[in-house]
PDB file of C-alpha atoms in Angstrom:
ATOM      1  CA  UNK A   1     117.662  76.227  87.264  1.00 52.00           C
ATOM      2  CA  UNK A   2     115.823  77.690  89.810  1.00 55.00           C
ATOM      3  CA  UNK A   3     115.683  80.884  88.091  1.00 53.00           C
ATOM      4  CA  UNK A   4     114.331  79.412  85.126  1.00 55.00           C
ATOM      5  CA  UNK A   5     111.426  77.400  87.309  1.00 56.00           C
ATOM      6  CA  UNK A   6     110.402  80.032  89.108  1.00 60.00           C
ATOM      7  CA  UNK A   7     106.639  81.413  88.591  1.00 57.00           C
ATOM      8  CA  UNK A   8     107.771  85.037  89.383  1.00 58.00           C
ATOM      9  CA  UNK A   9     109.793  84.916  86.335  1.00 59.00           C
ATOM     10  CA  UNK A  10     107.375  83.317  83.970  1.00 54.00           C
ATOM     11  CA  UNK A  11     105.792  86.374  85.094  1.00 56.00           C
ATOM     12  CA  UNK A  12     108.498  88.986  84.474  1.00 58.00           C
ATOM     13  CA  UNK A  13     108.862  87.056  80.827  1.00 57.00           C
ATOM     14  CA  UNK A  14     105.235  86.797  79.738  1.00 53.00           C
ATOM     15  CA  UNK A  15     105.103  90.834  80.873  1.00 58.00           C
ATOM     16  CA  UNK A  16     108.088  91.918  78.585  1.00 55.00           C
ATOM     17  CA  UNK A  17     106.129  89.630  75.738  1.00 55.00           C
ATOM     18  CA  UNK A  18     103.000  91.257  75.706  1.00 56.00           C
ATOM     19  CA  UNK A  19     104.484  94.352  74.475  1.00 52.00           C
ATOM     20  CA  UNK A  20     104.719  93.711  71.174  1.00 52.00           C
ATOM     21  CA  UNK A  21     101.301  94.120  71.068  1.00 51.00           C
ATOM     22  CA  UNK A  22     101.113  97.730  71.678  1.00 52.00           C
ATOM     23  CA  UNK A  23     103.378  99.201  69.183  1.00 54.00           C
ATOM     24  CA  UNK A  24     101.199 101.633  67.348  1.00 52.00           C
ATOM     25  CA  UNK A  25     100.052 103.863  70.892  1.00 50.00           C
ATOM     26  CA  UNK A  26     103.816 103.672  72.710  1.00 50.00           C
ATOM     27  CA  UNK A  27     105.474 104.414  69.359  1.00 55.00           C
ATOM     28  CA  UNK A  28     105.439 108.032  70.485  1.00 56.00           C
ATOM     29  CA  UNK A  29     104.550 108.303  73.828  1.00 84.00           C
ATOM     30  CA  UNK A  30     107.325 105.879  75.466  1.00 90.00           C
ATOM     31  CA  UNK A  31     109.160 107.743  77.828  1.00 92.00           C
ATOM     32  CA  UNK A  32     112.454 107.732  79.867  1.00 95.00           C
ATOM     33  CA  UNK A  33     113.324 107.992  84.046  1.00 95.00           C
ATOM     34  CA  UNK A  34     115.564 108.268  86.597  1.00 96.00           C
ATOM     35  CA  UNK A  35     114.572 107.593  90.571  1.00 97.00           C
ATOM     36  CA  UNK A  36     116.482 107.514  93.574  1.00 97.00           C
ATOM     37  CA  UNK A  37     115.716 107.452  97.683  1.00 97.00           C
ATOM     38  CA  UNK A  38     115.965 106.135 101.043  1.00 97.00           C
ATOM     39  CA  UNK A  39     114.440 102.575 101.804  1.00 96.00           C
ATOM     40  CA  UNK A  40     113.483 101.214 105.123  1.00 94.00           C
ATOM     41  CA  UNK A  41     113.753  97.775 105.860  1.00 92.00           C
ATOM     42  CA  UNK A  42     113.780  94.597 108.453  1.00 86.00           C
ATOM     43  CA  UNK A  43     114.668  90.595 107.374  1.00 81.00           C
ATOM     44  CA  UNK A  44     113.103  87.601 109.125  1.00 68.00           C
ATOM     45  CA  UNK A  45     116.717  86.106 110.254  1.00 60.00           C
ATOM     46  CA  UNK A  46     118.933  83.771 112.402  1.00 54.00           C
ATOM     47  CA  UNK A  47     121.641  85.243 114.071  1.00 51.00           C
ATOM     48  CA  UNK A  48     122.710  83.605 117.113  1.00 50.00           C
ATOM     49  CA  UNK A  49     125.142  82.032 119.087  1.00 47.00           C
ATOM     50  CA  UNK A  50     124.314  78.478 120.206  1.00 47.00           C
ATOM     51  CA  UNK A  51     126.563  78.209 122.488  1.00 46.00           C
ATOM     52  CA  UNK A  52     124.961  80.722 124.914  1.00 49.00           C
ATOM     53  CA  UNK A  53     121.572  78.918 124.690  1.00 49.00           C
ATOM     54  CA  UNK A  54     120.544  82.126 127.638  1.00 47.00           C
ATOM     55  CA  UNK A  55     120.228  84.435 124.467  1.00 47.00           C
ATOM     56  CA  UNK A  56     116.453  84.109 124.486  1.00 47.00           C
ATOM     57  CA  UNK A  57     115.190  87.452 122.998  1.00 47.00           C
ATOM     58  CA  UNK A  58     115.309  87.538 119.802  1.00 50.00           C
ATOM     59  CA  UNK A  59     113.268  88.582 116.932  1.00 52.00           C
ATOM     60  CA  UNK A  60     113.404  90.301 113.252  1.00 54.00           C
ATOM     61  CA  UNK A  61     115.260  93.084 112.955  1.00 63.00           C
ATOM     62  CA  UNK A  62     114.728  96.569 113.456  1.00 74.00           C
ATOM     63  CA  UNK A  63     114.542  99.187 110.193  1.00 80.00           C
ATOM     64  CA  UNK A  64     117.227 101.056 109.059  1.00 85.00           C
ATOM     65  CA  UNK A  65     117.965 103.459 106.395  1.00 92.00           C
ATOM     66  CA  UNK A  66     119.206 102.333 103.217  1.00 95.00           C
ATOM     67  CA  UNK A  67     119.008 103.483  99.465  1.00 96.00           C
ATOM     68  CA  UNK A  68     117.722 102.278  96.188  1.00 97.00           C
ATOM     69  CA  UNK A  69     118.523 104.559  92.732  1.00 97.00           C
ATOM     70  CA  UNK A  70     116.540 102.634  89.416  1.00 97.00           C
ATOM     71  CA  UNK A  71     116.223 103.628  85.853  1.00 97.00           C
ATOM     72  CA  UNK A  72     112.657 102.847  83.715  1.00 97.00           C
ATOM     73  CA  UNK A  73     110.881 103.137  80.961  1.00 95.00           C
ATOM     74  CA  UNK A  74     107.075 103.975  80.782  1.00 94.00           C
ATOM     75  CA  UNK A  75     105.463 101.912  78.020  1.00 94.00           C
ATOM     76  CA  UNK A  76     101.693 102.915  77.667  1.00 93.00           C
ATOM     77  CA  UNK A  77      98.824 100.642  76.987  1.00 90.00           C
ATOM     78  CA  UNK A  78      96.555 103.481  77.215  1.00 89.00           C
ATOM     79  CA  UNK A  79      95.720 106.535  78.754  1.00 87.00           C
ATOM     80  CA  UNK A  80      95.653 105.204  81.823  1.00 91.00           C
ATOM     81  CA  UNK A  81      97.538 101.604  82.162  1.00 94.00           C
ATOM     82  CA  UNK A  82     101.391 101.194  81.479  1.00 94.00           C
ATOM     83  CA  UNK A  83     104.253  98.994  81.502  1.00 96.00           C
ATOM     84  CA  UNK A  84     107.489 100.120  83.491  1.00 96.00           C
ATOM     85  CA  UNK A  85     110.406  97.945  83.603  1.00 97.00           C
ATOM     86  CA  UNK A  86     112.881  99.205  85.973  1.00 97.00           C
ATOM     87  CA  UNK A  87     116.530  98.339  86.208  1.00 97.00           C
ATOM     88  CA  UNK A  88     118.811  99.494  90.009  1.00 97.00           C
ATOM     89  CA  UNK A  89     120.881  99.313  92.654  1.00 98.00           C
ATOM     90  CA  UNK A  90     119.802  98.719  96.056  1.00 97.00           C
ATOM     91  CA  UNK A  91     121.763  98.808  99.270  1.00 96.00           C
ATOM     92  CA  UNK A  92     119.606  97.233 102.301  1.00 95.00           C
ATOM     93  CA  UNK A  93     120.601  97.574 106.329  1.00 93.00           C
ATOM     94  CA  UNK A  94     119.097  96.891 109.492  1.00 88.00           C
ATOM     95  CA  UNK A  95     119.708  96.183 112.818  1.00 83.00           C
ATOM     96  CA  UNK A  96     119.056  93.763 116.060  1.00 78.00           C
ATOM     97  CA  UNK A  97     119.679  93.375 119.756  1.00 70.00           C
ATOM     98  CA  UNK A  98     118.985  90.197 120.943  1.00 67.00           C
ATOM     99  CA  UNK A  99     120.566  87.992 124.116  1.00 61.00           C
ATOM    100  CA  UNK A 100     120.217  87.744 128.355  1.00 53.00           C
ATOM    101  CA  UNK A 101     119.177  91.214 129.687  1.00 52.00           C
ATOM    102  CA  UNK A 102     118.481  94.393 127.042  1.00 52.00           C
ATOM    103  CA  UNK A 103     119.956  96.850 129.211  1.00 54.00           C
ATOM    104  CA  UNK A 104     123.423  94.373 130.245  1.00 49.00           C
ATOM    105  CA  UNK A 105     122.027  95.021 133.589  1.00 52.00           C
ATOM    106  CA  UNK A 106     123.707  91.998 135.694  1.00 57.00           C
ATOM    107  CA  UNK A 107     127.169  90.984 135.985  1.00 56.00           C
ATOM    108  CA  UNK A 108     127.344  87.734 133.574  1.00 58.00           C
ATOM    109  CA  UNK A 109     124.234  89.219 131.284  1.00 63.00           C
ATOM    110  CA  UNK A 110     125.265  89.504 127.715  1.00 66.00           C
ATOM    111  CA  UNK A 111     123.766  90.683 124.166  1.00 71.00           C
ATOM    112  CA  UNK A 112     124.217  90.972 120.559  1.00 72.00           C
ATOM    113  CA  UNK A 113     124.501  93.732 118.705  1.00 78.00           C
ATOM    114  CA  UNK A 114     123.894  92.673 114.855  1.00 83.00           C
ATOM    115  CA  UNK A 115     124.268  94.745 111.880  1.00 87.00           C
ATOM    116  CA  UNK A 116     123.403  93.522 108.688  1.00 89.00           C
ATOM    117  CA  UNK A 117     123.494  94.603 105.477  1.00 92.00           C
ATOM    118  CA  UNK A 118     122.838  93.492 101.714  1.00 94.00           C
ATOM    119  CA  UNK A 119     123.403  94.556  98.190  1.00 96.00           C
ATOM    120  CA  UNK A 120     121.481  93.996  95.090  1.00 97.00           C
ATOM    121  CA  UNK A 121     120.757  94.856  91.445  1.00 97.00           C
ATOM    122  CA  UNK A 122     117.326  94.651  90.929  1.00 97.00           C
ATOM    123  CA  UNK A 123     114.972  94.264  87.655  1.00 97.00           C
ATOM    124  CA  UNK A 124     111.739  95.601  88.126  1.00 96.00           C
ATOM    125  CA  UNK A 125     108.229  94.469  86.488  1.00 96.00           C
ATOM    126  CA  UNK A 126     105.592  96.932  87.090  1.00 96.00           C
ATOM    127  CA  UNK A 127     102.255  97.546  86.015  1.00 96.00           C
ATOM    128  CA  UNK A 128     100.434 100.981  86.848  1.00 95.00           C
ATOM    129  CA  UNK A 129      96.965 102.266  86.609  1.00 96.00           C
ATOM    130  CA  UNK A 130      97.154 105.852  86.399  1.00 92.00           C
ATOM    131  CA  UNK A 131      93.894 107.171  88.490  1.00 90.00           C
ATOM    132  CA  UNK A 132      92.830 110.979  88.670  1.00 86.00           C
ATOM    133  CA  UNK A 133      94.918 111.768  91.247  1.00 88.00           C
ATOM    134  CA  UNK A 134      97.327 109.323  91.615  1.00 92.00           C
ATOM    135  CA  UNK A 135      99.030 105.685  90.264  1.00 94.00           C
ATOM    136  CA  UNK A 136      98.723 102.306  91.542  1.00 96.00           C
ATOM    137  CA  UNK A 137     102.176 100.311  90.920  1.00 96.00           C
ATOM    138  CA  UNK A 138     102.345  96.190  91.508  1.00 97.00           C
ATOM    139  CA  UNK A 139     104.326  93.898  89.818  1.00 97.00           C
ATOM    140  CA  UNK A 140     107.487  91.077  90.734  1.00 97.00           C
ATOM    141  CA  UNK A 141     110.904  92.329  91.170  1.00 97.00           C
ATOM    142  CA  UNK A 142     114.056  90.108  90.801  1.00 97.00           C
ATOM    143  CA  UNK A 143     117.167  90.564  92.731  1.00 97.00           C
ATOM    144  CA  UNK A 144     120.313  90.016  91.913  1.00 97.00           C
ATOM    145  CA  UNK A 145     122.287  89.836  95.289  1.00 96.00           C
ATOM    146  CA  UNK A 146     125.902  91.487  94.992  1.00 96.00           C
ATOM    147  CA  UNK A 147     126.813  90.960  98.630  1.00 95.00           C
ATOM    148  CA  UNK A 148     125.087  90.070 102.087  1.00 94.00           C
ATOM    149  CA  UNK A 149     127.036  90.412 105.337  1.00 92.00           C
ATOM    150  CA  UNK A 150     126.203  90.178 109.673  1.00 88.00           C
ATOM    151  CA  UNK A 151     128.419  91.986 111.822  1.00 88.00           C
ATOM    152  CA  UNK A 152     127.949  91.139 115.479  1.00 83.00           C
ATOM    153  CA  UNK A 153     129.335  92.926 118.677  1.00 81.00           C
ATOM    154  CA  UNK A 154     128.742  90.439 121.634  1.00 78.00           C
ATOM    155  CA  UNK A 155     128.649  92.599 124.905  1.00 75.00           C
ATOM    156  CA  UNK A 156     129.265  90.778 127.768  1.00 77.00           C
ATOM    157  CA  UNK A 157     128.966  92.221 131.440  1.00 74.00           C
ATOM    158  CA  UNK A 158     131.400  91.526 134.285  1.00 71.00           C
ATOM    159  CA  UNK A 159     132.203  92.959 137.948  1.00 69.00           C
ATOM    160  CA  UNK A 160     134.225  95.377 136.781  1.00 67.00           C
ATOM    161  CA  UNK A 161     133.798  96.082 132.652  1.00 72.00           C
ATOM    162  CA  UNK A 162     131.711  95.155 129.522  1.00 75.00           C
ATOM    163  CA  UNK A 163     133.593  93.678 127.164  1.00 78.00           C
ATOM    164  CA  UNK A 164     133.764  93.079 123.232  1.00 76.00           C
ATOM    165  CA  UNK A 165     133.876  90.189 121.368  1.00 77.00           C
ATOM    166  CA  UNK A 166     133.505  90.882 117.559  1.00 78.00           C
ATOM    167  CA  UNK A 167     132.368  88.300 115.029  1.00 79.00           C
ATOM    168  CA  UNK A 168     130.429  88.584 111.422  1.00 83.00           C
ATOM    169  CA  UNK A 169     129.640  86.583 108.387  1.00 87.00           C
ATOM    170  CA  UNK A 170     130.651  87.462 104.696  1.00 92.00           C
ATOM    171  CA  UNK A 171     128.196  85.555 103.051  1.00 93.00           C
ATOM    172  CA  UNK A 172     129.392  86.489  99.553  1.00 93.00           C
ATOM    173  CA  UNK A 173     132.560  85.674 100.622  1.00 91.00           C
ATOM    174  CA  UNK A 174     131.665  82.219 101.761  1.00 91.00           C
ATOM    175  CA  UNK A 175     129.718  81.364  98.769  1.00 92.00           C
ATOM    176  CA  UNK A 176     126.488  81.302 100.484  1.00 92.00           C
ATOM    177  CA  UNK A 177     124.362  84.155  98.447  1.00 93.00           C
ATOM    178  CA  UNK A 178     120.751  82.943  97.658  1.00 89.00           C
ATOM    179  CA  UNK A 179     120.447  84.606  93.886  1.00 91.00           C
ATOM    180  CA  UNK A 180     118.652  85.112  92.885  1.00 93.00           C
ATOM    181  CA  UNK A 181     115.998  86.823  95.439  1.00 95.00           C
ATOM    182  CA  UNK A 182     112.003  87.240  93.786  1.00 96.00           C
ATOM    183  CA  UNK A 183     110.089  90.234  96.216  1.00 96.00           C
ATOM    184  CA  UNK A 184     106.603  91.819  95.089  1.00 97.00           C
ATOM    185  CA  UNK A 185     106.320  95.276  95.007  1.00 97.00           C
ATOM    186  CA  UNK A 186     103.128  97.654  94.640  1.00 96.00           C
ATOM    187  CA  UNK A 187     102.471 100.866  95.891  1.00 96.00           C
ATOM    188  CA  UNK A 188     101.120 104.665  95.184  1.00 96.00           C
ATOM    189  CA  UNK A 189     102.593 107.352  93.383  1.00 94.00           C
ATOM    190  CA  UNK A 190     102.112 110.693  91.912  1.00 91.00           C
ATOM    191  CA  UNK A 191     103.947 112.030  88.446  1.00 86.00           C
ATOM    192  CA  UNK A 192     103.989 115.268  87.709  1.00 83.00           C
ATOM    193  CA  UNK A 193     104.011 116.870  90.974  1.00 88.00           C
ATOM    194  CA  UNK A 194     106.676 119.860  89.910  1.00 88.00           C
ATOM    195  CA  UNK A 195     107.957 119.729  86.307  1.00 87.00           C
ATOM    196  CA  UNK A 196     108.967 116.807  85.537  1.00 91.00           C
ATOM    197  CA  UNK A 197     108.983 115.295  89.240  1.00 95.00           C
ATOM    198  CA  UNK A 198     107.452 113.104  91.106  1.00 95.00           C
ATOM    199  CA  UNK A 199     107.118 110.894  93.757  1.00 96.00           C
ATOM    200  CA  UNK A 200     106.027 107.359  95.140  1.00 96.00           C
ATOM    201  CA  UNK A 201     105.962 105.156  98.541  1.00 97.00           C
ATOM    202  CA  UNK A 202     106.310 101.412  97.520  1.00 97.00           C
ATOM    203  CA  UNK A 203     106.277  98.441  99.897  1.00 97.00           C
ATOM    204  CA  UNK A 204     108.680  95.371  99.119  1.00 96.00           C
ATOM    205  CA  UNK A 205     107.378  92.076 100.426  1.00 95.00           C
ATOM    206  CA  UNK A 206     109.958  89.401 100.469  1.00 94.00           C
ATOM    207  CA  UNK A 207     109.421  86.024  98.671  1.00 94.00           C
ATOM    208  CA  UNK A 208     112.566  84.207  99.032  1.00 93.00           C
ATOM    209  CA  UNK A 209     115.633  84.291 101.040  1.00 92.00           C
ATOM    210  CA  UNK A 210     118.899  86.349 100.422  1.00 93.00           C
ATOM    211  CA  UNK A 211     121.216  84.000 101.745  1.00 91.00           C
ATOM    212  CA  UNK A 212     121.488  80.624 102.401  1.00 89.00           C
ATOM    213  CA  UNK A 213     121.130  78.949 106.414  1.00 82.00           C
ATOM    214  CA  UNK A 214     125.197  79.199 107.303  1.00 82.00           C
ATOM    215  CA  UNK A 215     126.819  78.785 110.434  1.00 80.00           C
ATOM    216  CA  UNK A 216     124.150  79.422 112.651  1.00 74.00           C
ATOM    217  CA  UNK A 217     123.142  82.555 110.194  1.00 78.00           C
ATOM    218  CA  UNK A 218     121.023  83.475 107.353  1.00 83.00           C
ATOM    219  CA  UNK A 219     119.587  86.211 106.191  1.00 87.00           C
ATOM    220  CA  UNK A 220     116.266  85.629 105.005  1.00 86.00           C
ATOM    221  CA  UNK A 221     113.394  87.392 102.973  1.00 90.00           C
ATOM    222  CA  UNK A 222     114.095  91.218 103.040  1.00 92.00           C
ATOM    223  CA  UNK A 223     110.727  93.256 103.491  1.00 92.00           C
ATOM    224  CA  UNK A 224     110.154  97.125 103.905  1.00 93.00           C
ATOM    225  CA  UNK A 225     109.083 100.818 102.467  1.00 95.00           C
ATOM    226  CA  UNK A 226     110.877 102.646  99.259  1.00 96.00           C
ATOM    227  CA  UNK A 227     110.627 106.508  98.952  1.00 96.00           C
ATOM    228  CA  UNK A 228     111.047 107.418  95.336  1.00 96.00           C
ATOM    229  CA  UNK A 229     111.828 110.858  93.832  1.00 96.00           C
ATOM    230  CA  UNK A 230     111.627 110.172  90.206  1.00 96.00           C
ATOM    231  CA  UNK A 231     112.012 112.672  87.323  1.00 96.00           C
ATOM    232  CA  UNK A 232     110.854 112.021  84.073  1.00 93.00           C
ATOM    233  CA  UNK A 233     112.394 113.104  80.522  1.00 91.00           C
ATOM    234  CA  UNK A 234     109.705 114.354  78.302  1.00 76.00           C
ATOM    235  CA  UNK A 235     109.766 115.502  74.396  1.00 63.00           C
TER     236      UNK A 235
END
């Protein structure tokens, strides 16, 4: 139900509609893509252990890589606007350190050491406006989440060692996915740079949550930068 209530889909729907209108100009110029790169991203998130109320630092976490691959179509309106629905696989990761002292510099100081990471299958909305040099891409993007995990090292410092404790949540596992997950994307990018290649930068901005709050954990709204190498098959 909330799939079916949600504005960002009324969007994606109404988009896919209005194509029926423009059947006599994509009739032969409709084309066919592939695109794959790194992406870069942090999530707003709570990762913590309450029982070590000390653990005051903490904040969003930190970028790291991760990689999205799509497939699209380009469905012209015109010379210069188009419709590109896109349909891929992303893999998301970051990092935090959060806790007592960020270099474990005091006997009794401990950290956190999070890694996170998420998996989704994404449908893609996007409208471009081709401009003399380059396009300008916006439009919703759904998510499908496939998995979402937190794997923490807790460091703890003593007299004579630091010590280990490992813990993580499986939220997939645990039933606690938050599908699915609406983002916005828009960005710049330029076809044609060799052949049939090109290339875009994209920025995702997060609209809803990835998992649900779950002992003392969620992942929340996943926001961050897409490189795209894309190639293009032409007649």
């Amino acid at each position: 139900m909330k799939l079916i209530h949600s504005p960002v889909f009324f969007l994606f729907i109404l988009s896919l509609s209005s194509l029926a209108q423009q059947k006599q100009y994509e009739k032969h110029n409709i084309k066919f893509g592939l695109s794959a790169g790194p992406n870069f991203t942090n999530a707003s998130l709570a990762s913590y252990t309450p029982t070590l109320p000390y653990f005051s630092r903490y904040k969003a976490s930190d970028y790291k890589i991760g990689l999205n691959v799509k497939g699209f179509v380009v469905i012209p309106f015109s010379t210069r606007f188009s419709f590109q629905p896109e349909l891929g696989f992303g893999l998301y990761k970051q990092k935090q350190v959060y806790g007592d002292l960020p270099g474990l510099l005091s006997p009794g100081s401990a950290n956190n050491y999070d890694e996170l990471s998420e998996s989704a299958i994404t449908l893609g909305a996007i409208f471009k406006y081709r401009a003399k040099y380059f396009s300008i891409s916006a439009g919703p993007q759904l998510a499908l989440i496939t998995s979402a995990s937190i794997n923490t090292d807790t460091k703890t410092v003593s007299y004579n060692a630091i010590t280990d404790q490992y813990s993580g949540e499986n939220f997939k596992q645990d039933g606690k996915l938050h599908n699915p997950a609406f983002s916005f994307l828009f960005g710049l990018s330029k076809d044609d740079i060799y052949k049939n290649f090109g290339a875009g930068i994209y920025y995702q901005l997060g609209l809803t949550d990835f998992t649900e709050y779950y002992n003392n954990r969620e992942i929340a709204k996943v926001n961050g930068f897409l490189l795209q190498i894309s190639y293009t098959f032409k007649e």
